[in-house]
PDB file of C-alpha atoms in Angstrom:
ATOM      1  CA  MET A 279     -40.185 120.993 -90.966  1.00  0.00           C
ATOM      2  CA  PHE A 280     -42.994 119.288 -88.570  1.00  0.00           C
ATOM      3  CA  PHE A 281     -40.399 118.284 -86.990  1.00  0.00           C
ATOM      4  CA  LYS A 282     -39.514 121.795 -85.524  1.00  0.00           C
ATOM      5  CA  SER A 283     -43.359 122.525 -84.353  1.00  0.00           C
ATOM      6  CA  ILE A 284     -43.161 119.274 -82.649  1.00  0.00           C
ATOM      7  CA  LEU A 285     -40.400 120.276 -80.578  1.00  0.00           C
ATOM      8  CA  ALA A 286     -40.910 123.773 -79.906  1.00  0.00           C
ATOM      9  CA  ASP A 287     -44.571 122.849 -78.471  1.00  0.00           C
ATOM     10  CA  ILE A 288     -42.615 119.583 -76.427  1.00  0.00           C
ATOM     11  CA  ILE A 289     -39.748 122.059 -75.253  1.00  0.00           C
ATOM     12  CA  GLU A 290     -42.456 124.510 -74.257  1.00  0.00           C
ATOM     13  CA  ILE A 291     -44.376 121.995 -72.305  1.00  0.00           C
ATOM     14  CA  TRP A 292     -41.224 121.262 -70.742  1.00  0.00           C
ATOM     15  CA  ASN A 293     -40.505 124.367 -68.981  1.00  0.00           C
ATOM     16  CA  LEU A 294     -43.924 125.025 -68.062  1.00  0.00           C
ATOM     17  CA  LEU A 295     -43.246 121.715 -66.146  1.00  0.00           C
ATOM     18  CA  PHE A 296     -40.026 120.903 -64.496  1.00  0.00           C
ATOM     19  CA  ALA A 297     -37.656 123.676 -62.917  1.00  0.00           C
ATOM     20  CA  PHE A 298     -34.318 122.480 -65.437  1.00  0.00           C
ATOM     21  CA  PRO A 299     -35.389 125.045 -68.637  1.00  0.00           C
ATOM     22  CA  ILE A 300     -34.364 123.639 -72.316  1.00  0.00           C
ATOM     23  CA  LYS A 301     -33.701 126.908 -74.171  1.00  0.00           C
ATOM     24  CA  GLN A 302     -36.331 127.718 -76.796  1.00  0.00           C
ATOM     25  CA  ARG A 303     -34.397 127.676 -80.213  1.00  0.00           C
ATOM     26  CA  PHE A 304     -37.834 128.374 -82.283  1.00  0.00           C
ATOM     27  CA  ASN A 305     -38.986 131.715 -82.936  1.00  0.00           C
ATOM     28  CA  SER A 306     -42.811 131.516 -83.059  1.00  0.00           C
ATOM     29  CA  ASP A 307     -42.571 133.238 -86.877  1.00  0.00           C
ATOM     30  CA  GLU A 308     -40.155 129.925 -87.629  1.00  0.00           C
ATOM     31  CA  ILE A 309     -42.562 127.338 -86.260  1.00  0.00           C
ATOM     32  CA  SER A 310     -45.961 129.068 -87.126  1.00  0.00           C
ATOM     33  CA  GLU A 311     -45.638 128.379 -91.106  1.00  0.00           C
ATOM     34  CA  TYR A 312     -46.368 124.858 -89.833  1.00  0.00           C
ATOM     35  CA  PRO A 313     -49.179 123.391 -88.844  1.00  0.00           C
ATOM     36  CA  ARG A 314     -50.230 121.658 -85.571  1.00  0.00           C
ATOM     37  CA  ILE A 315     -50.429 117.603 -86.226  1.00  0.00           C
ATOM     38  CA  ILE A 316     -50.803 117.115 -82.893  1.00  0.00           C
ATOM     39  CA  VAL A 317     -52.619 119.152 -80.003  1.00  0.00           C
ATOM     40  CA  SER A 318     -50.147 120.725 -77.705  1.00  0.00           C
ATOM     41  CA  GLN A 319     -51.894 119.887 -74.438  1.00  0.00           C
ATOM     42  CA  LEU A 320     -52.105 116.006 -75.657  1.00  0.00           C
ATOM     43  CA  TRP A 321     -48.057 116.252 -75.286  1.00  0.00           C
ATOM     44  CA  PHE A 322     -48.846 116.318 -71.463  1.00  0.00           C
ATOM     45  CA  PRO A 323     -50.011 113.168 -70.574  1.00  0.00           C
ATOM     46  CA  VAL A 324     -47.423 111.942 -72.870  1.00  0.00           C
ATOM     47  CA  ILE A 325     -44.768 113.336 -70.364  1.00  0.00           C
ATOM     48  CA  GLY A 326     -46.589 111.960 -67.706  1.00  0.00           C
ATOM     49  CA  LEU A 327     -46.132 108.200 -69.639  1.00  0.00           C
ATOM     50  CA  VAL A 328     -42.862 108.481 -69.563  1.00  0.00           C
ATOM     51  CA  LEU A 329     -42.515 109.657 -66.187  1.00  0.00           C
ATOM     52  CA  GLY A 330     -44.337 106.315 -64.813  1.00  0.00           C
ATOM     53  CA  LEU A 331     -42.348 104.205 -67.361  1.00  0.00           C
ATOM     54  CA  ILE A 332     -38.771 105.495 -66.069  1.00  0.00           C
ATOM     55  CA  TYR A 333     -40.334 104.883 -62.394  1.00  0.00           C
ATOM     56  CA  TRP A 334     -41.790 101.496 -63.528  1.00  0.00           C
ATOM     57  CA  LEU A 335     -38.496 100.239 -64.429  1.00  0.00           C
ATOM     58  CA  PHE A 336     -36.551 101.934 -61.741  1.00  0.00           C
ATOM     59  CA  GLY A 337     -38.679 100.166 -59.239  1.00  0.00           C
ATOM     60  CA  ASN A 338     -38.555  96.921 -60.477  1.00  0.00           C
ATOM     61  CA  LEU A 339     -34.488  96.515 -61.193  1.00  0.00           C
ATOM     62  CA  THR A 340     -34.108  97.915 -57.354  1.00  0.00           C
ATOM     63  CA  VAL A 341     -35.965  94.789 -56.591  1.00  0.00           C
ATOM     64  CA  GLY A 342     -34.737  92.491 -58.122  1.00  0.00           C
ATOM     65  CA  ILE A 343     -30.919  93.730 -57.619  1.00  0.00           C
ATOM     66  CA  PHE A 344     -31.699  94.593 -53.562  1.00  0.00           C
ATOM     67  CA  GLY A 345     -33.983  92.405 -52.526  1.00  0.00           C
ATOM     68  CA  VAL A 346     -37.450  93.473 -51.782  1.00  0.00           C
ATOM     69  CA  VAL A 347     -36.956  95.220 -48.503  1.00  0.00           C
ATOM     70  CA  SER A 348     -33.814  97.506 -49.420  1.00  0.00           C
ATOM     71  CA  GLY A 349     -35.141  97.645 -53.061  1.00  0.00           C
ATOM     72  CA  SER A 350     -38.318  99.483 -51.757  1.00  0.00           C
ATOM     73  CA  ILE A 351     -36.643 101.753 -49.332  1.00  0.00           C
ATOM     74  CA  LEU A 352     -34.396 102.795 -52.375  1.00  0.00           C
ATOM     75  CA  PHE A 353     -36.765 103.319 -54.306  1.00  0.00           C
ATOM     76  CA  SER A 354     -38.976 104.979 -51.820  1.00  0.00           C
ATOM     77  CA  PHE A 355     -35.966 107.702 -51.256  1.00  0.00           C
ATOM     78  CA  CYS A 356     -34.756 108.288 -54.667  1.00  0.00           C
ATOM     79  CA  PHE A 357     -38.521 108.300 -56.445  1.00  0.00           C
ATOM     80  CA  THR A 358     -39.762 110.268 -53.266  1.00  0.00           C
ATOM     81  CA  LEU A 359     -36.733 113.391 -53.971  1.00  0.00           C
ATOM     82  CA  LEU A 360     -36.978 113.001 -57.657  1.00  0.00           C
ATOM     83  CA  THR A 361     -41.184 113.854 -57.467  1.00  0.00           C
ATOM     84  CA  ILE A 362     -40.320 117.039 -55.676  1.00  0.00           C
ATOM     85  CA  LEU A 363     -37.558 118.289 -56.857  1.00  0.00           C
ATOM     86  CA  LYS A 364     -39.224 117.907 -60.354  1.00  0.00           C
ATOM     87  CA  ASP A 365     -40.927 120.916 -60.653  1.00  0.00           C
ATOM     88  CA  GLY A 366     -38.677 122.700 -58.453  1.00  0.00           C
ATOM     89  CA  GLY A 367     -40.407 122.083 -55.307  1.00  0.00           C
ATOM     90  CA  ARG A 368     -43.478 124.329 -57.134  1.00  0.00           C
ATOM     91  CA  GLY A 369     -45.877 121.719 -56.306  1.00  0.00           C
ATOM     92  CA  LEU A 370     -44.516 121.391 -52.334  1.00  0.00           C
ATOM     93  CA  ALA A 371     -44.854 124.667 -51.948  1.00  0.00           C
ATOM     94  CA  GLY A 372     -48.496 125.677 -53.425  1.00  0.00           C
ATOM     95  CA  MET A 373     -49.604 122.461 -51.270  1.00  0.00           C
ATOM     96  CA  SER A 374     -48.137 123.695 -48.478  1.00  0.00           C
ATOM     97  CA  ALA A 375     -48.648 127.591 -48.792  1.00  0.00           C
ATOM     98  CA  MET A 376     -52.593 126.708 -49.304  1.00  0.00           C
ATOM     99  CA  VAL A 377     -52.669 124.820 -46.204  1.00  0.00           C
ATOM    100  CA  GLU A 378     -50.613 128.001 -44.665  1.00  0.00           C
ATOM    101  CA  PHE A 379     -53.030 130.185 -46.034  1.00  0.00           C
ATOM    102  CA  ALA A 380     -56.303 128.537 -44.798  1.00  0.00           C
ATOM    103  CA  CYS A 381     -54.774 127.833 -41.257  1.00  0.00           C
ATOM    104  CA  GLU A 382     -54.931 131.978 -41.781  1.00  0.00           C
ATOM    105  CA  LYS A 383     -57.885 132.692 -43.276  1.00  0.00           C
ATOM    106  CA  VAL A 384     -57.073 134.291 -46.531  1.00  0.00           C
ATOM    107  CA  PRO A 385     -59.611 134.335 -49.049  1.00  0.00           C
ATOM    108  CA  MET A 386     -59.266 132.015 -51.599  1.00  0.00           C
ATOM    109  CA  ASP A 387     -58.614 134.128 -54.437  1.00  0.00           C
ATOM    110  CA  GLN A 388     -55.828 135.934 -52.772  1.00  0.00           C
ATOM    111  CA  SER A 389     -54.249 132.457 -51.701  1.00  0.00           C
ATOM    112  CA  LEU A 390     -54.681 130.994 -55.722  1.00  0.00           C
ATOM    113  CA  LEU A 391     -52.920 134.578 -56.782  1.00  0.00           C
ATOM    114  CA  HIS A 392     -50.076 133.946 -54.311  1.00  0.00           C
ATOM    115  CA  LEU A 393     -49.042 130.834 -54.467  1.00  0.00           C
ATOM    116  CA  PRO A 394     -45.243 130.662 -54.501  1.00  0.00           C
ATOM    117  CA  ASP A 395     -42.904 128.956 -56.980  1.00  0.00           C
ATOM    118  CA  SER A 396     -40.665 128.115 -54.399  1.00  0.00           C
ATOM    119  CA  VAL A 397     -40.911 126.716 -51.046  1.00  0.00           C
ATOM    120  CA  ARG A 398     -38.577 128.907 -49.552  1.00  0.00           C
ATOM    121  CA  LYS A 399     -40.747 131.981 -50.071  1.00  0.00           C
ATOM    122  CA  VAL A 400     -43.327 130.144 -48.100  1.00  0.00           C
ATOM    123  CA  LYS A 401     -43.517 131.436 -44.674  1.00  0.00           C
ATOM    124  CA  GLY A 402     -45.331 130.422 -41.257  1.00  0.00           C
ATOM    125  CA  PRO A 403     -45.583 127.596 -38.467  1.00  0.00           C
ATOM    126  CA  PHE A 404     -47.752 125.038 -40.548  1.00  0.00           C
ATOM    127  CA  VAL A 405     -45.447 124.930 -43.273  1.00  0.00           C
ATOM    128  CA  PRO A 406     -43.156 123.071 -41.773  1.00  0.00           C
ATOM    129  CA  VAL A 407     -45.548 120.612 -40.827  1.00  0.00           C
ATOM    130  CA  THR A 408     -47.023 120.427 -43.886  1.00  0.00           C
ATOM    131  CA  ILE A 409     -43.988 119.549 -46.326  1.00  0.00           C
ATOM    132  CA  ILE A 410     -42.810 116.987 -43.749  1.00  0.00           C
ATOM    133  CA  LEU A 411     -46.256 115.279 -43.772  1.00  0.00           C
ATOM    134  CA  VAL A 412     -46.457 114.766 -47.344  1.00  0.00           C
ATOM    135  CA  VAL A 413     -43.047 113.612 -47.382  1.00  0.00           C
ATOM    136  CA  LEU A 414     -43.511 110.572 -44.854  1.00  0.00           C
ATOM    137  CA  LEU A 415     -46.605 110.339 -46.821  1.00  0.00           C
ATOM    138  CA  LYS A 416     -44.712 109.969 -50.752  1.00  0.00           C
ATOM    139  CA  LEU A 417     -42.347 107.671 -48.674  1.00  0.00           C
ATOM    140  CA  LEU A 418     -44.781 105.117 -47.799  1.00  0.00           C
ATOM    141  CA  CYS A 419     -46.163 105.020 -50.594  1.00  0.00           C
ATOM    142  CA  PHE A 420     -43.754 104.630 -52.849  1.00  0.00           C
ATOM    143  CA  PHE A 421     -42.095 102.181 -50.594  1.00  0.00           C
ATOM    144  CA  LEU A 422     -45.514 100.047 -50.442  1.00  0.00           C
ATOM    145  CA  MET A 423     -45.800 100.066 -54.256  1.00  0.00           C
ATOM    146  CA  ALA A 424     -42.695  98.274 -54.593  1.00  0.00           C
ATOM    147  CA  TYR A 425     -43.360  96.210 -51.534  1.00  0.00           C
ATOM    148  CA  TYR A 426     -46.316  94.729 -52.773  1.00  0.00           C
ATOM    149  CA  GLY A 427     -45.205  95.269 -56.800  1.00  0.00           C
ATOM    150  CA  TYR A 428     -47.612  97.544 -58.117  1.00  0.00           C
ATOM    151  CA  VAL A 429     -45.081 100.457 -59.402  1.00  0.00           C
ATOM    152  CA  TYR A 430     -46.944  99.901 -62.020  1.00  0.00           C
ATOM    153  CA  TRP A 431     -49.355 102.130 -60.798  1.00  0.00           C
ATOM    154  CA  ALA A 432     -46.534 105.101 -61.173  1.00  0.00           C
ATOM    155  CA  ILE A 433     -47.652 105.332 -64.437  1.00  0.00           C
ATOM    156  CA  ALA A 434     -51.077 105.919 -63.610  1.00  0.00           C
ATOM    157  CA  ILE A 435     -50.535 108.872 -60.723  1.00  0.00           C
ATOM    158  CA  PHE A 436     -48.000 110.809 -63.680  1.00  0.00           C
ATOM    159  CA  VAL A 437     -50.350 110.244 -66.453  1.00  0.00           C
ATOM    160  CA  LEU A 438     -53.108 111.638 -65.351  1.00  0.00           C
ATOM    161  CA  SER A 439     -51.339 114.218 -62.273  1.00  0.00           C
ATOM    162  CA  MET A 440     -49.539 115.506 -66.063  1.00  0.00           C
ATOM    163  CA  THR A 441     -53.034 115.398 -67.818  1.00  0.00           C
ATOM    164  CA  ILE A 442     -54.840 118.140 -64.848  1.00  0.00           C
ATOM    165  CA  ARG A 443     -52.373 119.919 -65.450  1.00  0.00           C
ATOM    166  CA  GLY A 444     -52.869 119.826 -69.299  1.00  0.00           C
ATOM    167  CA  HIS A 445     -55.630 121.049 -68.410  1.00  0.00           C
ATOM    168  CA  LEU A 446     -55.458 123.952 -66.378  1.00  0.00           C
ATOM    169  CA  ALA A 447     -53.069 125.332 -68.893  1.00  0.00           C
ATOM    170  CA  ALA A 448     -55.949 125.558 -71.676  1.00  0.00           C
ATOM    171  CA  MET A 449     -57.448 128.191 -69.115  1.00  0.00           C
ATOM    172  CA  PRO A 450     -56.219 131.809 -69.965  1.00  0.00           C
ATOM    173  CA  ASP A 451     -52.633 132.779 -68.232  1.00  0.00           C
ATOM    174  CA  LEU A 452     -53.531 135.776 -64.912  1.00  0.00           C
ATOM    175  CA  ALA A 453     -50.352 137.470 -66.432  1.00  0.00           C
ATOM    176  CA  SER A 454     -51.501 138.027 -70.333  1.00  0.00           C
ATOM    177  CA  GLY A 455     -54.961 136.524 -70.673  1.00  0.00           C
ATOM    178  CA  GLU A 456     -54.397 134.187 -73.122  1.00  0.00           C
ATOM    179  CA  PRO A 457     -54.212 130.521 -72.943  1.00  0.00           C
ATOM    180  CA  MET A 458     -50.465 128.954 -71.780  1.00  0.00           C
ATOM    181  CA  ILE A 459     -51.379 126.057 -73.961  1.00  0.00           C
ATOM    182  CA  LYS A 460     -53.962 127.246 -76.744  1.00  0.00           C
ATOM    183  CA  VAL A 461     -56.634 124.037 -77.361  1.00  0.00           C
ATOM    184  CA  GLN A 462     -59.661 125.132 -79.598  1.00  0.00           C
ATOM    185  CA  GLN A 463     -62.935 124.142 -77.298  1.00  0.00           C
ATOM    186  CA  GLN A 464     -63.598 121.291 -79.524  1.00  0.00           C
ATOM    187  CA  GLN A 465     -59.966 119.723 -78.221  1.00  0.00           C
ATOM    188  CA  ARG A 466     -59.945 120.319 -74.632  1.00  0.00           C
ATOM    189  CA  PHE A 467     -61.161 117.300 -73.741  1.00  0.00           C
ATOM    190  CA  PHE A 468     -58.763 115.048 -75.820  1.00  0.00           C
ATOM    191  CA  VAL A 469     -55.907 114.823 -73.491  1.00  0.00           C
ATOM    192  CA  TRP A 470     -58.586 113.012 -71.327  1.00  0.00           C
ATOM    193  CA  ILE A 471     -59.046 110.559 -74.060  1.00  0.00           C
ATOM    194  CA  LEU A 472     -55.703 109.985 -74.555  1.00  0.00           C
ATOM    195  CA  ALA A 473     -55.151 109.385 -71.166  1.00  0.00           C
ATOM    196  CA  ALA A 474     -57.537 106.619 -70.760  1.00  0.00           C
ATOM    197  CA  PHE A 475     -55.955 104.782 -73.434  1.00  0.00           C
ATOM    198  CA  LEU A 476     -52.152 105.671 -72.055  1.00  0.00           C
ATOM    199  CA  VAL A 477     -53.660 103.627 -69.094  1.00  0.00           C
ATOM    200  CA  LEU A 478     -55.394 101.030 -70.648  1.00  0.00           C
ATOM    201  CA  PHE A 479     -52.202  98.716 -69.083  1.00  0.00           C
ATOM    202  CA  VAL A 480     -53.064  99.996 -65.270  1.00  0.00           C
ATOM    203  CA  LEU A 481     -56.359  99.090 -66.133  1.00  0.00           C
ATOM    204  CA  ILE A 482     -55.483  95.989 -67.423  1.00  0.00           C
ATOM    205  CA  LYS A 483     -53.419  95.307 -63.772  1.00  0.00           C
ATOM    206  CA  ALA A 484     -56.048  96.903 -61.783  1.00  0.00           C
ATOM    207  CA  PRO A 485     -59.280  97.965 -63.199  1.00  0.00           C
ATOM    208  CA  PHE A 486     -61.328  99.042 -60.205  1.00  0.00           C
ATOM    209  CA  THR A 487     -58.911 101.388 -58.807  1.00  0.00           C
ATOM    210  CA  SER A 488     -57.942 103.126 -62.039  1.00  0.00           C
ATOM    211  CA  LEU A 489     -61.550 103.697 -63.077  1.00  0.00           C
ATOM    212  CA  ILE A 490     -61.197 105.156 -59.162  1.00  0.00           C
ATOM    213  CA  GLY A 491     -58.126 107.132 -59.865  1.00  0.00           C
ATOM    214  CA  TYR A 492     -59.685 108.432 -63.150  1.00  0.00           C
ATOM    215  CA  GLY A 493     -62.552 109.130 -61.877  1.00  0.00           C
ATOM    216  CA  ILE A 494     -62.072 111.195 -59.391  1.00  0.00           C
ATOM    217  CA  THR A 495     -59.232 112.765 -61.107  1.00  0.00           C
ATOM    218  CA  PHE A 496     -61.023 114.249 -64.332  1.00  0.00           C
ATOM    219  CA  VAL A 497     -63.645 115.585 -61.393  1.00  0.00           C
ATOM    220  CA  LEU A 498     -61.305 117.385 -59.853  1.00  0.00           C
ATOM    221  CA  ALA A 499     -60.041 118.576 -63.028  1.00  0.00           C
ATOM    222  CA  ILE A 500     -63.528 120.353 -63.783  1.00  0.00           C
ATOM    223  CA  PHE A 501     -64.121 121.435 -60.769  1.00  0.00           C
ATOM    224  CA  LEU A 502     -60.532 123.023 -60.379  1.00  0.00           C
ATOM    225  CA  GLU A 503     -61.293 124.479 -63.487  1.00  0.00           C
ATOM    226  CA  LYS A 504     -64.687 125.973 -62.706  1.00  0.00           C
ATOM    227  CA  PHE A 505     -63.498 127.381 -59.268  1.00  0.00           C
ATOM    228  CA  ILE A 506     -59.882 128.695 -60.468  1.00  0.00           C
ATOM    229  CA  ASP A 507     -62.446 130.532 -62.711  1.00  0.00           C
ATOM    230  CA  ARG A 508     -64.971 131.628 -60.685  1.00  0.00           C
ATOM    231  CA  GLN A 509     -62.323 133.621 -58.162  1.00  0.00           C
ATOM    232  CA  VAL A 510     -59.350 135.024 -60.225  1.00  0.00           C
ATOM    233  CA  GLN A 511     -60.719 133.909 -63.874  1.00  0.00           C
ATOM    234  CA  GLY A 512     -57.385 132.480 -65.047  1.00  0.00           C
ATOM    235  CA  THR A 513     -54.031 130.580 -64.384  1.00  0.00           C
ATOM    236  CA  ASN A 514     -50.560 130.379 -64.063  1.00  0.00           C
ATOM    237  CA  PRO A 515     -47.970 127.499 -63.578  1.00  0.00           C
ATOM    238  CA  ASN A 516     -48.042 127.954 -59.723  1.00  0.00           C
ATOM    239  CA  ILE A 517     -51.868 126.768 -59.765  1.00  0.00           C
ATOM    240  CA  THR A 518     -51.040 124.269 -62.361  1.00  0.00           C
ATOM    241  CA  ASN A 519     -48.256 122.340 -60.395  1.00  0.00           C
ATOM    242  CA  PHE A 520     -49.845 122.954 -57.056  1.00  0.00           C
ATOM    243  CA  ALA A 521     -53.345 121.291 -59.001  1.00  0.00           C
ATOM    244  CA  GLY A 522     -50.865 118.709 -59.685  1.00  0.00           C
ATOM    245  CA  GLU A 523     -49.219 117.249 -56.565  1.00  0.00           C
ATOM    246  CA  THR A 524     -52.741 117.504 -55.148  1.00  0.00           C
ATOM    247  CA  ALA A 525     -53.675 115.079 -58.027  1.00  0.00           C
ATOM    248  CA  GLU A 526     -50.681 113.130 -57.692  1.00  0.00           C
ATOM    249  CA  ILE A 527     -51.771 112.792 -53.266  1.00  0.00           C
ATOM    250  CA  ILE A 528     -55.234 111.523 -54.148  1.00  0.00           C
ATOM    251  CA  LEU A 529     -53.630 109.445 -56.684  1.00  0.00           C
ATOM    252  CA  LEU A 530     -51.065 108.067 -54.005  1.00  0.00           C
ATOM    253  CA  LEU A 531     -53.329 107.810 -51.163  1.00  0.00           C
ATOM    254  CA  THR A 532     -56.112 105.499 -54.107  1.00  0.00           C
ATOM    255  CA  GLY A 533     -53.047 103.149 -54.968  1.00  0.00           C
ATOM    256  CA  MET A 534     -52.535 102.678 -50.942  1.00  0.00           C
ATOM    257  CA  LEU A 535     -55.609 101.761 -49.815  1.00  0.00           C
ATOM    258  CA  LEU A 536     -57.060  99.762 -52.810  1.00  0.00           C
ATOM    259  CA  LEU A 537     -53.755  98.176 -54.198  1.00  0.00           C
ATOM    260  CA  THR A 538     -51.840  97.553 -51.204  1.00  0.00           C
ATOM    261  CA  ALA A 539     -55.049  95.594 -49.670  1.00  0.00           C
ATOM    262  CA  ALA A 540     -55.531  93.120 -52.728  1.00  0.00           C
ATOM    263  CA  TYR A 541     -51.616  92.610 -52.731  1.00  0.00           C
ATOM    264  CA  LYS A 542     -51.552  91.874 -49.139  1.00  0.00           C
TER     265      LYS A 542
END
């Protein structure tokens, strides 16, 4: 069944992105006989869309039920926590580790190769400072999103941050040498076309900010792909989650700087 191949792709990508693994019940021989009607990489922005819609729905519900201030505070705390926990803290761990490595002047290739998969594995004086700053930034940005009524920006944030993960996941895996997500060369940028389509709703609401956010994320993806290939010739889940975390922070800042001013 086509359904088996689709479900197998979704489970594979889910386990790559999130800290709550789903057991893969289909072996490769069982699903290889069915042609891929959807490129696996395209599930990344779709999963991002689902996350963004959950944020958008919950943000509107909390503000509607608890009022603007209380609802915004509740939304901010709940979804800052969810954003950090969704990948088991790998993105935050990668961010804090990169800051620590930079301060210690560790070579970039070694920094990328030793990105941790847990905050508990990151040691150094700058780690708690980085974690606190990132958490406070997310709390502030999510609060402003709910308070000023542009929670829809969460859709763009998660579609694009998942897209950059999908883009880098098509690079060779550092352990096996095979791409984590197999994509034909001519299909590499289909994921960006789909991402552009999925953020149309946000584009209608905030065209200028959406175009800037999309452009920044696309340029960041191309830059990181070339940079990572030059430094370590491959990637792994820790690197892709670090890239996604970086994109999330950039997009949160973009929304805070441009949309907050527009809604005041």
